[in-house]
Coordinates of C-alpha atoms and ligand atoms in Angstrom, one line a residue:
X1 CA -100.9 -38.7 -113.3
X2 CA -99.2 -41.4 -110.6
X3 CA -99.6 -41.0 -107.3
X4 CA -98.8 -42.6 -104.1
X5 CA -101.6 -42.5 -101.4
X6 CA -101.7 -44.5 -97.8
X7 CA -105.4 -46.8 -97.6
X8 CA -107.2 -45.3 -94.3
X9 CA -110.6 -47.4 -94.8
X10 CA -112.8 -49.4 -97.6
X11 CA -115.7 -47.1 -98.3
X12 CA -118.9 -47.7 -100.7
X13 CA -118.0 -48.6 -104.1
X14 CA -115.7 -51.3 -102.6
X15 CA -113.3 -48.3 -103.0
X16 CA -110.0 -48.1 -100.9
X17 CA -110.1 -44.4 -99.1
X18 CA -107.1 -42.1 -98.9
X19 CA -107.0 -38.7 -98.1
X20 CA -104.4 -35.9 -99.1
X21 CA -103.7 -32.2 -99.5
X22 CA -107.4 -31.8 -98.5
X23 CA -108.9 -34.2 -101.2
X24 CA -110.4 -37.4 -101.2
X25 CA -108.9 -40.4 -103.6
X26 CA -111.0 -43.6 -104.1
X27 CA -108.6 -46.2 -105.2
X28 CA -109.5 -49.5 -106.7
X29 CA -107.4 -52.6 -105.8
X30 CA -106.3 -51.1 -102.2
X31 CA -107.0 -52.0 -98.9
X32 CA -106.7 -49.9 -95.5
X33 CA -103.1 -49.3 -94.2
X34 CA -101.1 -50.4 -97.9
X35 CA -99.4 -47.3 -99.5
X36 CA -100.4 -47.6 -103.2
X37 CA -99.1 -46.0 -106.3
X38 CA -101.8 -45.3 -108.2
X39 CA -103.1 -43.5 -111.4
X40 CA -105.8 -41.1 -111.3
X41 CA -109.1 -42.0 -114.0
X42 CA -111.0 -39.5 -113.0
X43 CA -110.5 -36.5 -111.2
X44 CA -113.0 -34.1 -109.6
X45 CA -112.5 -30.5 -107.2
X46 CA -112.8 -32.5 -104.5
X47 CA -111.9 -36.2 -105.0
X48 CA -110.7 -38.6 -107.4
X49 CA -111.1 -42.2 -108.9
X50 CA -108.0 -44.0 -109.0
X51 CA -106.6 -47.4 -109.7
X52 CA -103.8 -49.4 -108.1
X53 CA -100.6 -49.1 -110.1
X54 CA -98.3 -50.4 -107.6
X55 CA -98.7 -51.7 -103.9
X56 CA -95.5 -50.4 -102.2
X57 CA -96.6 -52.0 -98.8
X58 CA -98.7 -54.3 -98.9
X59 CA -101.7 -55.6 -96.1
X60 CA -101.2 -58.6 -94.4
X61 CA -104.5 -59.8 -95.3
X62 CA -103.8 -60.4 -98.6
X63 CA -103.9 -63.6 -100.0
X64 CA -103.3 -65.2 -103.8
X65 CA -106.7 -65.3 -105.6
X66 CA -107.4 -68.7 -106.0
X67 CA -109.4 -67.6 -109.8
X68 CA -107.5 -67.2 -112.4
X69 CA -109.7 -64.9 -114.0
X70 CA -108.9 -62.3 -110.9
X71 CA -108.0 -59.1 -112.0
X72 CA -109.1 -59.6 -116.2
X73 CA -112.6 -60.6 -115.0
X74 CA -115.4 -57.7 -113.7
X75 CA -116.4 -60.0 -111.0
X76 CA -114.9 -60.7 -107.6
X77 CA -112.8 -57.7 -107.1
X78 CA -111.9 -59.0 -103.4
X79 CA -110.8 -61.9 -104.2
X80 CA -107.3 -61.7 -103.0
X81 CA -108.1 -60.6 -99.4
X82 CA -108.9 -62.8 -96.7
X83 CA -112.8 -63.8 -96.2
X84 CA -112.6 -62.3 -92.3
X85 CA -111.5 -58.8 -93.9
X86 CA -114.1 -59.0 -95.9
X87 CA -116.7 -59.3 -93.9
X88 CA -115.6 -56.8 -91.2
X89 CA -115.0 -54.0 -94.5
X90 CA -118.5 -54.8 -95.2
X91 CA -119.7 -53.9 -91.8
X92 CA -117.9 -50.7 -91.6
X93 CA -118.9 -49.4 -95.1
X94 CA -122.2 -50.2 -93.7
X95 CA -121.6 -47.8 -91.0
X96 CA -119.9 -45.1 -93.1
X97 CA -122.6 -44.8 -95.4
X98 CA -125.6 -44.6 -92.5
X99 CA -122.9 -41.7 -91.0
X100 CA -122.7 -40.0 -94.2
X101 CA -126.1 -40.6 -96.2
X102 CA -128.4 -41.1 -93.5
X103 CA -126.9 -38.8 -91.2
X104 CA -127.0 -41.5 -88.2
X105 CA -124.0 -43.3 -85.9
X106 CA -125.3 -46.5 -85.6
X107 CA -123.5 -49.2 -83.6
X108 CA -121.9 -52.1 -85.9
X109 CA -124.2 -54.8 -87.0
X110 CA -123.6 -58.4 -87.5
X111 CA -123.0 -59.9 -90.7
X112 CA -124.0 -63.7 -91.3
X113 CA -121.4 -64.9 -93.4
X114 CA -122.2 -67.5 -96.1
X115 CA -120.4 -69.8 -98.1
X116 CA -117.2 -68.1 -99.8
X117 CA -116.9 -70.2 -103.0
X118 CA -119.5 -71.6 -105.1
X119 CA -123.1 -70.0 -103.6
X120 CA -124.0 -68.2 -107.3
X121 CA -127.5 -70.2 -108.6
X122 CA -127.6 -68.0 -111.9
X123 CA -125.0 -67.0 -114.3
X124 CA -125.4 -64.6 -117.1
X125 CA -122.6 -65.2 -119.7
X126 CA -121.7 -63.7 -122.9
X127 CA -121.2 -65.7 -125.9
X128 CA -117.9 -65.9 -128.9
X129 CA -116.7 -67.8 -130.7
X130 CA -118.8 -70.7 -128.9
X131 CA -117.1 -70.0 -125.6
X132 CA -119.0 -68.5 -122.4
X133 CA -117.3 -65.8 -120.8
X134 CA -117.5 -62.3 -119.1
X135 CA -116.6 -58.8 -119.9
X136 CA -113.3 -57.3 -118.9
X137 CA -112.6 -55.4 -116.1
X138 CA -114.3 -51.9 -117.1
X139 CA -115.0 -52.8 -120.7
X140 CA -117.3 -54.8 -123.3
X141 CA -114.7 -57.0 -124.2
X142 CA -115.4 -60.4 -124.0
X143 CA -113.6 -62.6 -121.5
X144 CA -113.5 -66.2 -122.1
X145 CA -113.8 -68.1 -118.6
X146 CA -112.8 -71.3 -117.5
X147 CA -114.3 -71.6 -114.4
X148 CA -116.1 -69.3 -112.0
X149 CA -115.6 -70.0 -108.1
X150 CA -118.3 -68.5 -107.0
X151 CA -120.6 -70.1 -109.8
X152 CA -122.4 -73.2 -108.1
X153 CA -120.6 -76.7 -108.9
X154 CA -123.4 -77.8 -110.5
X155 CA -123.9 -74.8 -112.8
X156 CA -119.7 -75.3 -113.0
X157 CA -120.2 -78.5 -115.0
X158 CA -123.6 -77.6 -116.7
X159 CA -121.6 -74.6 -118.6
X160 CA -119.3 -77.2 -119.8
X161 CA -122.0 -79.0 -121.3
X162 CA -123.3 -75.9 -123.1
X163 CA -120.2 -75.2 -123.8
X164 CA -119.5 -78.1 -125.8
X165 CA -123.2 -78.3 -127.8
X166 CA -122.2 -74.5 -128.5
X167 CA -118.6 -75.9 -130.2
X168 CA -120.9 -78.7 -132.5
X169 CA -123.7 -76.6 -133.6
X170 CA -121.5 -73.5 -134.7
X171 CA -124.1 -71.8 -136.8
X172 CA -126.9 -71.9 -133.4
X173 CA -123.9 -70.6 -131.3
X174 CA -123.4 -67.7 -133.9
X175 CA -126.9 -66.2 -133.3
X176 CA -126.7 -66.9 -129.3
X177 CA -126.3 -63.4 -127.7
X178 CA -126.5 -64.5 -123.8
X179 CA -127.1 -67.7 -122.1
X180 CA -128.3 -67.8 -118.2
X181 CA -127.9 -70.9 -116.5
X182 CA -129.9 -71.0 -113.1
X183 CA -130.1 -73.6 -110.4
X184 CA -132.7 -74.9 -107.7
X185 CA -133.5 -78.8 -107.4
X186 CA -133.3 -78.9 -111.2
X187 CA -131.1 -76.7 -113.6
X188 CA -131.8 -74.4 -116.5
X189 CA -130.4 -72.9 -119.8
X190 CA -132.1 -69.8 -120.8
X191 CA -130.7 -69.4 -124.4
X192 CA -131.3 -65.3 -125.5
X193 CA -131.4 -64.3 -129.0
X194 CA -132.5 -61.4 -130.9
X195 CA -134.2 -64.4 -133.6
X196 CA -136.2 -67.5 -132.7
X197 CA -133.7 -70.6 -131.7
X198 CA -134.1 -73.7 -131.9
X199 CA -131.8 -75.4 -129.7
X200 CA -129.9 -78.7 -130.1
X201 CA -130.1 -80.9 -126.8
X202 CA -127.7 -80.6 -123.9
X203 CA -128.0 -83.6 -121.8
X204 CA -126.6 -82.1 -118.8
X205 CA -129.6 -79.5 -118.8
X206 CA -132.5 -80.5 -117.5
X207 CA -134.3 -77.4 -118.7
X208 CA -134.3 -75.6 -121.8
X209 CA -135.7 -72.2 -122.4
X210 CA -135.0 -69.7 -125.6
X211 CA -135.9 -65.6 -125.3
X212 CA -136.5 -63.8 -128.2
X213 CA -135.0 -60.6 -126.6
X214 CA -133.8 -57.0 -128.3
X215 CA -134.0 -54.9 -125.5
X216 CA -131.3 -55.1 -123.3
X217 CA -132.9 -56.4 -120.1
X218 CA -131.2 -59.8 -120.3
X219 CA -134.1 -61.9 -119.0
X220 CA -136.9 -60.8 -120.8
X221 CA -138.8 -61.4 -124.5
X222 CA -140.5 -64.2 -125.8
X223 CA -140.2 -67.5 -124.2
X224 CA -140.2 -71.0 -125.5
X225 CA -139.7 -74.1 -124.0
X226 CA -137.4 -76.7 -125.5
X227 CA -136.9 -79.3 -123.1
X228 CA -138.8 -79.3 -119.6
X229 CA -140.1 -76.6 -118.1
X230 CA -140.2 -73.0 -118.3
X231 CA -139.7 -73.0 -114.0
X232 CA -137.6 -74.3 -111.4
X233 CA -138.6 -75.3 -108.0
X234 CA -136.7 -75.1 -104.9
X235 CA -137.4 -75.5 -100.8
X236 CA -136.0 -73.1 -98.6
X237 CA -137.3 -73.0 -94.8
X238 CA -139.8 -75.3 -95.5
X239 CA -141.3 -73.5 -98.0
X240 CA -141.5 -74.7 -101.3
X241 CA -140.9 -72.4 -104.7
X242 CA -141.7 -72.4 -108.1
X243 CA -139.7 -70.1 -109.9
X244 CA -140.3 -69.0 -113.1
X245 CA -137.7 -68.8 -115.9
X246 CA -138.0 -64.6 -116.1
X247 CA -138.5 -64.2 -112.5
X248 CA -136.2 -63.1 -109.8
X249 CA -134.5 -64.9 -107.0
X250 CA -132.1 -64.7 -104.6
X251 CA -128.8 -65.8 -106.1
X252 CA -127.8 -67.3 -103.2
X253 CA -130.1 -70.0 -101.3
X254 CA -128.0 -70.2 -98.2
X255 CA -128.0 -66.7 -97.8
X256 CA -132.2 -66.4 -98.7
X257 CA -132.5 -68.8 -96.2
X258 CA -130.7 -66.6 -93.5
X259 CA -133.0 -63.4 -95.3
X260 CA -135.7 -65.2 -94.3
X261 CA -135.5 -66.2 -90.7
X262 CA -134.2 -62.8 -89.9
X263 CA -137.4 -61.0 -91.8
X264 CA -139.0 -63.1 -89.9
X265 CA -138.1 -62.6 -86.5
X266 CA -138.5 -58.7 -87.2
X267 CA -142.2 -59.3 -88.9
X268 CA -143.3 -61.7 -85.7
X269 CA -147.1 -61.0 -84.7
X270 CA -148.1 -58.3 -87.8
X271 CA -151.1 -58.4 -87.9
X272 CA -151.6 -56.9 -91.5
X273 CA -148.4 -56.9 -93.6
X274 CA -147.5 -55.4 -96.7
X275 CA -144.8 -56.9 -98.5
X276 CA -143.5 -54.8 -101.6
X277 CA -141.7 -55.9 -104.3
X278 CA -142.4 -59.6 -103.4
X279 CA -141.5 -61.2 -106.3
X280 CA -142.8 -64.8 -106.7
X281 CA -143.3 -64.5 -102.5
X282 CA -140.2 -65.7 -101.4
X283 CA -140.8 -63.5 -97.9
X284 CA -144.7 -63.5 -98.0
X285 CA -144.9 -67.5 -97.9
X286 CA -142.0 -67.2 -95.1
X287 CA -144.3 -65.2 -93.3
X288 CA -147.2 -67.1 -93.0
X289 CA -147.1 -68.9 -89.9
X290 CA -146.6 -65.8 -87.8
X291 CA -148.6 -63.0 -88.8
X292 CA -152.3 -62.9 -89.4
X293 CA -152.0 -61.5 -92.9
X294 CA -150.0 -60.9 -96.0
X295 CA -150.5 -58.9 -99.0
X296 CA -147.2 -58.7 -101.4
X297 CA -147.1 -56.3 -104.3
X298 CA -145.2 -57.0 -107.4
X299 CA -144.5 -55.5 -111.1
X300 CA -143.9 -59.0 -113.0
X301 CA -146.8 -60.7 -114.4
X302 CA -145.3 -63.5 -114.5
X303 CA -144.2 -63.7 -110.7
X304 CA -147.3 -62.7 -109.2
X305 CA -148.6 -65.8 -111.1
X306 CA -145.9 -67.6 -109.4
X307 CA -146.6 -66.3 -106.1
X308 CA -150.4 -66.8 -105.9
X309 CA -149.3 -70.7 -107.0
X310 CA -146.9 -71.0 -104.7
X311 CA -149.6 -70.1 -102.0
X312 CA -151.7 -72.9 -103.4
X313 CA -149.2 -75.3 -103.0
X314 CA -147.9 -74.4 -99.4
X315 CA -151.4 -74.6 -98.3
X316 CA -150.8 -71.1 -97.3
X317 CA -154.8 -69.2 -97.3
X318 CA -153.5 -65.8 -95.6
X319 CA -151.5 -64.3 -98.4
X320 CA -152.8 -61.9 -100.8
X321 CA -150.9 -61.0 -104.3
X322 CA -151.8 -57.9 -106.3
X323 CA -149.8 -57.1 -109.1
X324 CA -148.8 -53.5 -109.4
X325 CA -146.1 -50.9 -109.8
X326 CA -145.8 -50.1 -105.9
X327 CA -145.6 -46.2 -106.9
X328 CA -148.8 -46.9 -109.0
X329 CA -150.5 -48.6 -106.0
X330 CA -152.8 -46.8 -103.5
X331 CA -153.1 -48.3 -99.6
X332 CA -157.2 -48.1 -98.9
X333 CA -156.2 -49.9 -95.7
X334 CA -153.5 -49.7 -92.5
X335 CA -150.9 -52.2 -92.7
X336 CA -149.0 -52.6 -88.9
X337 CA -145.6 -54.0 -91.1
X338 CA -143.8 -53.4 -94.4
X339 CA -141.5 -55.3 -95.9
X340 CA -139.8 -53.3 -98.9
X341 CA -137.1 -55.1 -101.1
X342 CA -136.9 -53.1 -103.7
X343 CA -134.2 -53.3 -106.6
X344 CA -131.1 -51.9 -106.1
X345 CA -132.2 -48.4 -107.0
X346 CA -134.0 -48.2 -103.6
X347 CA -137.6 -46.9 -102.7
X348 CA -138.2 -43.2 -104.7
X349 CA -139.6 -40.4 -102.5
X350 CA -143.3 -40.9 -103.3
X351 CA -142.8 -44.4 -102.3
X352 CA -141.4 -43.5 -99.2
X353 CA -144.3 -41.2 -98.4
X354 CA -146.9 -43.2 -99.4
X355 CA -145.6 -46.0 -96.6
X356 CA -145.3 -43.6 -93.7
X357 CA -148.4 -42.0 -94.4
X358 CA -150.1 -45.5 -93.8
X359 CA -148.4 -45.2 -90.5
X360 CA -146.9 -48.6 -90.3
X361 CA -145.6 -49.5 -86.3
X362 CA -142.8 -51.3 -88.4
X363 CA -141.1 -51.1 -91.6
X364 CA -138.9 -53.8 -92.3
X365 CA -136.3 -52.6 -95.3
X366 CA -134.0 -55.3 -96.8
X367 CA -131.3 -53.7 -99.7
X368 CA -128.9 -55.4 -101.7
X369 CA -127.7 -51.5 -102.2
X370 CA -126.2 -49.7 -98.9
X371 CA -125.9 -46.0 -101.0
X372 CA -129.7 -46.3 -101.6
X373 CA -130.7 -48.1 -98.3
X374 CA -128.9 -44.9 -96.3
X375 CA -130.7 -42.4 -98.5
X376 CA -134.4 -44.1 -98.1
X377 CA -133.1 -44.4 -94.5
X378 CA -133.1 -41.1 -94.1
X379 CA -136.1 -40.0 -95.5
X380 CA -138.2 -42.6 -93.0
X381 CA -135.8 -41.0 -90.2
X382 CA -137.2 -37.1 -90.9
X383 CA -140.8 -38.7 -91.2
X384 CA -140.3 -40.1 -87.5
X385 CA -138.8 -43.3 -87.9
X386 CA -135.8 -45.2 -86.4
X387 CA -133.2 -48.1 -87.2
X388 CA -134.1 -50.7 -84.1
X389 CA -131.8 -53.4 -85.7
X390 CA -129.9 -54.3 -88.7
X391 CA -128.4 -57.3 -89.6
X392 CA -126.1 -57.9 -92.7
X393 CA -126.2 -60.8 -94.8
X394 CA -123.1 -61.7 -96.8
X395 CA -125.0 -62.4 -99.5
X396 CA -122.0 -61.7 -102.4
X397 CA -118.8 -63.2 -100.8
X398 CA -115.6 -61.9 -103.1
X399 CA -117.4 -58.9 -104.1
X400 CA -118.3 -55.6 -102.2
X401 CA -121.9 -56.3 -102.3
X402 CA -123.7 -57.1 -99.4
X403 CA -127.2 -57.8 -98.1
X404 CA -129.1 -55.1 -95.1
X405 CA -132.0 -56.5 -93.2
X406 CA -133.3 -53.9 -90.7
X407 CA -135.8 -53.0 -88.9
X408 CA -137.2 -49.0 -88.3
X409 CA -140.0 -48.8 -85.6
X410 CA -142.2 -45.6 -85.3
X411 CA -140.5 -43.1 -82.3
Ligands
SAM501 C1 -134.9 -57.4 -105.1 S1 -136.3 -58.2 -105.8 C2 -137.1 -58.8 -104.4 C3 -138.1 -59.9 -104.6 C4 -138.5 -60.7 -103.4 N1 -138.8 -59.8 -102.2 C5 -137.6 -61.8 -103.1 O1 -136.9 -61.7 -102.1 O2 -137.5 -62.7 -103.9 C6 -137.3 -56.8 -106.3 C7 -138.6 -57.2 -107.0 O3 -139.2 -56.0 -107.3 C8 -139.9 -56.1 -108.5 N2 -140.1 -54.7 -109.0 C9 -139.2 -53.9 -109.6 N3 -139.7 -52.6 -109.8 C10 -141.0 -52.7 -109.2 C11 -142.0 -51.7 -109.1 N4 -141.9 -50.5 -109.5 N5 -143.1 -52.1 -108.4 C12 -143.3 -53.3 -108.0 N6 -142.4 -54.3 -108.1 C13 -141.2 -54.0 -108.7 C14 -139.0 -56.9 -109.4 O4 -139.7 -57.6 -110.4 C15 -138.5 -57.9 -108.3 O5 -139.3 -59.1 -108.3

């Protein structure tokens, strides 16, 4: 079924909003004040998902898509409006989501924009028919790609190099599944297989790491290391990094960087800090130098390992790393600050309760997910806290992603 709808706002989803007869259409591919034609995918009592058939009038901040991948490829779904719009739609989905999640008005935070083009320091591609690529739009299909703008140059050339070893070892390339290429001072190929590989060499890699993987977590399985190491190492604020071939990172170092100084300011003086989900320490370490003491929390084995050596090296003696599910883990002591950067699925309810019952003066939340930031929001709001600031990090430019950095304080 077609319709024709008029754009009143971007909302969560990086959806175009329109409303009519009483119902609520989120259209894909539409930005506020066009008039779309669209055709409805899904349709519910109340609202519908729809995608753009037709732009009738168009917004004047639209621009060509300088990828020509746009529109086949899953990625980058802004790409063809201006880099302003997007920030300021970022802001105000922000804002929409606090007012209908978290049940707050809140005032319209800043958002640090970061490099448009080329800030992406890992890339997950699929693999056929020795070519890298990406899925279609809304399928499994795989979608050859040339080059990816938002891909770092460095990892830009590096795929071409794994590209061709792919096209001369046929037979190795026929039982690749995935290949991750990350980036810090040095680069890395993580080959992932359901068999052992062996790999042939790739001289523009400077690290070369196979996974023996079924499950479909990507980055996981059985590592060995063909050429190099099985880690990466990077500075950021100082601050120096190992990073593990399994363990997370921010994708974007600019962006970290600007996570960092903000956390930061808002952590300045804690005396005792918890910092959950801390991964291989990126915010502990950043920490350091101005609060007394930091205990991070972490799942990963293998980035708890990372972050008790990265202390070493920094020289850093007030950090603390325990490795634990945080809903597994029980405070014996009072922590003045929290840091939680949880995956995108947020903080569940029991961890929620367990921090407020240690009382914290300040939670500090930073979300890569605004849906489950403003729920979690919301629970620390009936259990007597309140947003004191928020800043936004641009951390995904192109897409509708976006980075929150805020800061509740006990009322
Ligand atoms: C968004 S990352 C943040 C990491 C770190 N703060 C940083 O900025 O690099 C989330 C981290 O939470 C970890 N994690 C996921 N589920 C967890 C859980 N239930 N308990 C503890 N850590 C978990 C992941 O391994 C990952 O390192």
């Amino acid at each position: 079924m077609e319709k024709t709808l008029l754009i009143e706002k971007m909302v969560a989803g990086g959806f175009g909003l329109s409303r009519k007869d009483g119902k609520i259409y989120l259209v894909k591919g539409a930005y506020p004040g066009e008039v779309v034609e669209v055709s409805i995918e899904k349709e519910k009592k109340d609202h519908a998902l729809c995608k753009t058939k037709r732009v009738i009038r168009s917004s004047a901040d639209r621009i060509s898509p300088p990828c020509e991948h746009f529109q086949s490829c899953d990625g980058c779904e802004w790409m063809n409006v201006r880099y302003d719009k997007q920030l300021e739609y970022k802001t105000s989905i922000f804002v929409d989501q606090m007012k209908h999640i978290a049940k707050l008005e809140v005032p319209t935070p800043t958002i640090v924009p970061t490099s448009p083009y080329h800030y992406r320091n890992k890339l997950e591609f699929a693999v056929s028919s020795e070519r890298l690529g990406y899925f279609k739009k809304g399928t499994n299909d795989f979608l050859p790609i040339k080059e990816c703008l938002i891909s770092s140059r460095n990892l830009g050339f590096l795929k071409l190099g794994v590209e061709k070893v792919l096209k001369d070892h046929k037979k190795f390339s026929s039982n690749v599944d995935r290949v991750v290429l990350r980036e810090a001072e040095k680069n890395m190929v993580i080959f992932v297989s359901k068999r052992k590989l062996t790999p042939p060499k790739i001289e523009e890699a400077n690290n070369i790491v196979s996974l023996e993987n079924r499950s479909h977590v990507v980055i996981s399985g059985r590592q060995t290391v063909h050429k190099g190491k099985a880690f990466l190492k990077i500075e950021l604020n100082g601050i120096e990094y190992t990073i593990p071939a399994k363990s997370f990172f921010q994708v974007n170092y600019s962006g970290a960087s600007e996570l960092a100084k903000i956390v930061k300011k808002y952590a300045k003086g804690g005396k005792k800090v918890l910092d959950l989900y801390c991964g291989v320490g990126f915010l502990s370490l950043q920490l350091a130098d101005v609060c007394e003491k930091i205990l991070g929390l972490e799942s990963s084995p293998i980035s708890i390992k990372a972050a008790r050596k990265n202390a070493r090296t920094n020289g850093i003696s007030n950090t603390k790393f325990l490795l634990s599910k945080v809903q597994e883990w029980n405070p014996k002591k009072h922590f003045d600050t929290v840091v939680v950067d949880p995956p995108r699925s947020g903080i569940n309810l029991s961890v929620t309760q367990k921090i407020t019952s240690m009382k914290p003066s300040r939670i500090i939340y930073v979300s890569c997910d605004v849906t489950t930031f403003a729920r979690d929001v919301r629970e620390f709001v009936k259990n007597g806290y309140s947003i004191e600031k928020v800043t936004l990090i641009d951390m995904f430019p192109q897409t509708h992603h976006f980075e929150i950095v805020s800061l509740l304080t006990s009322t």
